[in-house]
């Protein structure tokens, strides 16, 4: 968004310091100007804010159609930082070792405390963030994706704007036979924050949850999935204003187009279940 130039420069410095072959870097200004960037860093200034998935999709295309000019795309939030100079080499080694590995989700740790928030561990059993595992989704601001995934299943859903776009891509990738790994040894430093700091959080989380289900789940699972999330939301006892926004988004998700529908196969449902996260939660 162009409002964190100091943090952005620190991130770019940490990427430039990575061991191994140099990393080709593009910074996307999502409806904002970027100012001066380090030499060799490309920029893409979008005339309007396209949202998180729209901005990332635009960045992908700077590496050729569907990112096809490179093998792997690394996505990092502008207020993050790679503390370990060996992270890029770990990424390269992981993809070389497993030709069906499609996506890697990094561990996000607070730079001051070293702690990882539970919501940043992309599995239900999140009590041990230092345990790497196969997972069913990934973290949008700290990940690496094999470009063949985008070539095969398409990019992130632009119209989601914010929330659940990663899970939408993850489910399509898993349905196409790719795997997703959470790697505790690949770390991005990022300040601990609450997602509800965004004014649109509750509305978009609910709306996109409905879209996610409508786009990707077999019909019998759509009401089950959404009922489970409705109950979980009520159990968390949000404020009256937050609950009003959530129900408004939930209704919007049913009223508005969700994009192309391609329900996952039942064997993918079973695969998700075996990985510990059946697509009803």
Short mmCIF file of C-alpha atoms in Angstrom, two decimals, residues 3-203:
data_model
loop_
_atom_site.label_atom_id
_atom_site.label_comp_id
_atom_site.label_asym_id
_atom_site.label_seq_id
_atom_site.Cartn_x
_atom_site.Cartn_y
_atom_site.Cartn_z
CA UNK A 3 2.68 3.32 3.67
CA UNK A 4 5.60 1.31 5.12
CA UNK A 5 8.73 2.39 3.21
CA UNK A 6 11.11 1.55 6.06
CA UNK A 7 9.75 -1.94 6.54
CA UNK A 8 9.69 -2.52 2.79
CA UNK A 9 13.34 -1.55 2.46
CA UNK A 10 14.29 -3.92 5.31
CA UNK A 11 12.41 -6.75 3.61
CA UNK A 12 14.09 -6.09 0.26
CA UNK A 13 17.50 -6.03 1.95
CA UNK A 14 16.78 -9.39 3.57
CA UNK A 15 15.80 -10.86 0.19
CA UNK A 16 18.93 -9.47 -1.46
CA UNK A 17 21.05 -11.05 1.30
CA UNK A 18 19.79 -14.60 0.60
CA UNK A 19 22.37 -17.25 -0.20
CA UNK A 20 22.47 -18.80 -3.65
CA UNK A 21 21.33 -17.37 -6.96
CA UNK A 22 19.96 -13.80 -6.87
CA UNK A 23 16.18 -13.49 -6.56
CA UNK A 24 14.33 -11.44 -9.18
CA UNK A 25 12.10 -9.04 -7.21
CA UNK A 26 8.97 -7.12 -8.19
CA UNK A 27 7.22 -4.76 -5.75
CA UNK A 28 3.53 -4.17 -6.49
CA UNK A 29 2.07 -0.80 -5.53
CA UNK A 30 -1.59 -1.69 -5.01
CA UNK A 31 -3.18 1.63 -5.92
CA UNK A 32 -0.19 3.55 -4.56
CA UNK A 33 3.12 4.99 -5.68
CA UNK A 34 6.27 3.24 -4.49
CA UNK A 35 8.95 5.89 -4.50
CA UNK A 36 12.61 4.93 -4.72
CA UNK A 37 13.48 1.24 -4.68
CA UNK A 38 16.88 -0.46 -4.53
CA UNK A 39 18.73 -0.92 -7.80
CA UNK A 40 17.61 -4.00 -9.68
CA UNK A 41 14.18 -4.16 -8.01
CA UNK A 42 11.32 -3.84 -10.47
CA UNK A 43 8.08 -2.07 -9.65
CA UNK A 44 4.49 -2.31 -10.78
CA UNK A 45 2.21 0.55 -9.77
CA UNK A 46 -1.47 -0.30 -10.17
CA UNK A 47 -3.85 2.65 -10.74
CA UNK A 48 -6.26 1.34 -8.09
CA UNK A 49 -6.24 -1.02 -5.14
CA UNK A 50 -7.21 -4.42 -6.55
CA UNK A 51 -7.14 -6.11 -3.15
CA UNK A 52 -4.70 -8.76 -1.98
CA UNK A 53 -5.43 -11.45 -4.61
CA UNK A 54 -5.74 -8.94 -7.45
CA UNK A 55 -2.43 -7.30 -6.56
CA UNK A 56 -0.65 -10.64 -6.30
CA UNK A 57 -2.09 -11.84 -9.59
CA UNK A 58 -0.81 -8.67 -11.26
CA UNK A 59 2.63 -9.36 -9.78
CA UNK A 60 2.57 -12.93 -11.08
CA UNK A 61 2.06 -11.70 -14.63
CA UNK A 62 5.24 -9.59 -14.49
CA UNK A 63 7.09 -12.93 -14.66
CA UNK A 64 5.35 -13.91 -17.90
CA UNK A 65 1.85 -15.36 -18.43
CA UNK A 66 0.97 -17.22 -15.26
CA UNK A 67 4.49 -16.56 -13.98
CA UNK A 68 5.85 -18.97 -16.58
CA UNK A 69 9.24 -17.28 -16.95
CA UNK A 70 10.32 -18.61 -13.53
CA UNK A 71 9.93 -21.90 -11.65
CA UNK A 72 8.82 -20.61 -8.25
CA UNK A 73 7.18 -17.41 -6.99
CA UNK A 74 7.80 -16.16 -3.47
CA UNK A 75 5.13 -13.92 -1.87
CA UNK A 76 6.12 -11.78 1.13
CA UNK A 77 4.21 -9.07 2.99
CA UNK A 78 5.92 -5.68 2.89
CA UNK A 79 6.23 -5.49 6.69
CA UNK A 80 7.90 -8.90 6.94
CA UNK A 81 11.59 -9.81 6.92
CA UNK A 82 13.59 -12.97 6.24
CA UNK A 83 15.93 -13.37 9.25
CA UNK A 84 17.77 -16.42 7.88
CA UNK A 85 19.98 -16.04 4.80
CA UNK A 86 19.46 -19.69 3.93
CA UNK A 87 15.67 -19.56 3.41
CA UNK A 88 15.78 -19.29 -0.38
CA UNK A 89 18.10 -22.29 -0.60
CA UNK A 90 15.70 -24.29 1.61
CA UNK A 91 12.87 -23.38 -0.76
CA UNK A 92 14.87 -24.47 -3.81
CA UNK A 93 15.84 -27.76 -2.17
CA UNK A 94 12.27 -28.53 -1.10
CA UNK A 95 10.83 -28.10 -4.59
CA UNK A 96 13.68 -30.04 -6.19
CA UNK A 97 13.21 -32.94 -3.77
CA UNK A 98 9.45 -33.31 -4.35
CA UNK A 99 8.10 -32.75 -7.87
CA UNK A 100 4.48 -32.79 -6.62
CA UNK A 101 5.08 -30.16 -3.94
CA UNK A 102 3.09 -27.17 -5.16
CA UNK A 103 3.04 -24.69 -2.26
CA UNK A 104 5.16 -24.00 0.82
CA UNK A 105 3.77 -22.04 3.76
CA UNK A 106 6.40 -20.34 5.94
CA UNK A 107 6.27 -19.98 9.71
CA UNK A 108 5.48 -16.41 10.77
CA UNK A 109 7.17 -15.32 14.01
CA UNK A 110 7.04 -12.05 15.90
CA UNK A 111 10.50 -10.44 15.68
CA UNK A 112 10.51 -9.38 19.34
CA UNK A 113 9.08 -12.42 21.11
CA UNK A 114 9.71 -15.16 18.53
CA UNK A 115 6.18 -16.45 19.06
CA UNK A 116 3.92 -17.70 16.28
CA UNK A 117 0.23 -16.86 16.55
CA UNK A 118 -2.07 -19.88 16.47
CA UNK A 119 -3.89 -18.50 13.42
CA UNK A 120 -0.59 -18.52 11.52
CA UNK A 121 -0.26 -22.30 11.72
CA UNK A 122 -2.38 -23.54 8.78
CA UNK A 123 -3.82 -26.69 10.39
CA UNK A 124 -6.31 -27.53 13.14
CA UNK A 125 -3.63 -28.96 15.46
CA UNK A 126 -1.81 -25.66 15.80
CA UNK A 127 -0.42 -25.92 19.34
CA UNK A 128 3.10 -26.72 18.11
CA UNK A 129 4.17 -24.16 15.47
CA UNK A 130 7.67 -25.70 15.33
CA UNK A 131 6.33 -28.91 13.78
CA UNK A 132 6.42 -29.03 10.00
CA UNK A 133 3.67 -31.00 8.25
CA UNK A 134 1.55 -31.46 5.17
CA UNK A 135 -1.38 -29.03 5.31
CA UNK A 136 -4.51 -28.05 3.40
CA UNK A 137 -4.01 -24.29 3.11
CA UNK A 138 -1.22 -21.71 3.41
CA UNK A 139 -0.39 -18.20 4.61
CA UNK A 140 -0.80 -15.51 1.97
CA UNK A 141 2.00 -13.19 3.07
CA UNK A 142 4.74 -15.79 3.55
CA UNK A 143 4.76 -18.53 0.96
CA UNK A 144 6.34 -19.97 -2.16
CA UNK A 145 4.32 -21.41 -5.05
CA UNK A 146 5.52 -23.50 -7.96
CA UNK A 147 4.41 -21.62 -11.07
CA UNK A 148 3.10 -24.86 -12.60
CA UNK A 149 0.30 -24.62 -10.02
CA UNK A 150 -0.87 -21.30 -11.46
CA UNK A 151 -0.46 -22.65 -14.98
CA UNK A 152 -2.71 -25.60 -14.16
CA UNK A 153 -5.41 -24.26 -11.82
CA UNK A 154 -5.31 -20.48 -12.39
CA UNK A 155 -4.49 -17.62 -10.07
CA UNK A 156 -6.00 -16.29 -6.88
CA UNK A 157 -9.68 -15.23 -7.04
CA UNK A 158 -9.48 -11.49 -7.78
CA UNK A 159 -13.00 -10.68 -6.60
CA UNK A 160 -12.36 -11.97 -3.07
CA UNK A 161 -10.31 -8.78 -2.47
CA UNK A 162 -9.37 -9.87 1.08
CA UNK A 163 -9.75 -13.14 3.06
CA UNK A 164 -9.80 -16.84 2.11
CA UNK A 165 -8.20 -16.38 -1.30
CA UNK A 166 -5.35 -18.67 -0.22
CA UNK A 167 -7.70 -21.49 0.76
CA UNK A 168 -9.51 -21.18 -2.57
CA UNK A 169 -6.21 -21.66 -4.43
CA UNK A 170 -5.09 -24.39 -2.03
CA UNK A 171 -8.23 -26.46 -2.55
CA UNK A 172 -7.91 -26.19 -6.33
CA UNK A 173 -4.24 -27.17 -6.15
CA UNK A 174 -4.96 -30.16 -3.90
CA UNK A 175 -7.75 -31.26 -6.23
CA UNK A 176 -5.23 -31.16 -9.10
CA UNK A 177 -2.89 -33.48 -7.18
CA UNK A 178 -0.41 -30.97 -5.71
CA UNK A 179 0.78 -31.04 -2.09
CA UNK A 180 1.18 -28.18 0.39
CA UNK A 181 3.79 -28.11 3.15
CA UNK A 182 3.99 -25.98 6.28
CA UNK A 183 7.71 -25.53 6.99
CA UNK A 184 8.62 -24.38 10.48
CA UNK A 185 12.25 -23.90 9.45
CA UNK A 186 11.38 -21.27 6.83
CA UNK A 187 10.68 -18.17 8.90
CA UNK A 188 9.30 -14.74 8.12
CA UNK A 189 9.54 -12.18 10.90
CA UNK A 190 6.30 -10.21 11.11
CA UNK A 191 4.78 -8.23 14.00
CA UNK A 192 1.96 -10.04 15.78
CA UNK A 193 -1.34 -8.44 14.75
CA UNK A 194 -5.08 -9.11 14.85
CA UNK A 195 -6.84 -9.58 11.49
CA UNK A 196 -9.85 -7.68 12.84
CA UNK A 197 -7.78 -4.47 12.61
CA UNK A 198 -9.09 -4.22 9.04
CA UNK A 199 -12.42 -2.39 8.90
CA UNK A 200 -13.84 -4.80 6.33
CA UNK A 201 -12.66 -7.94 8.12
CA UNK A 202 -15.94 -9.36 9.45
CA UNK A 203 -17.97 -8.68 6.29
#
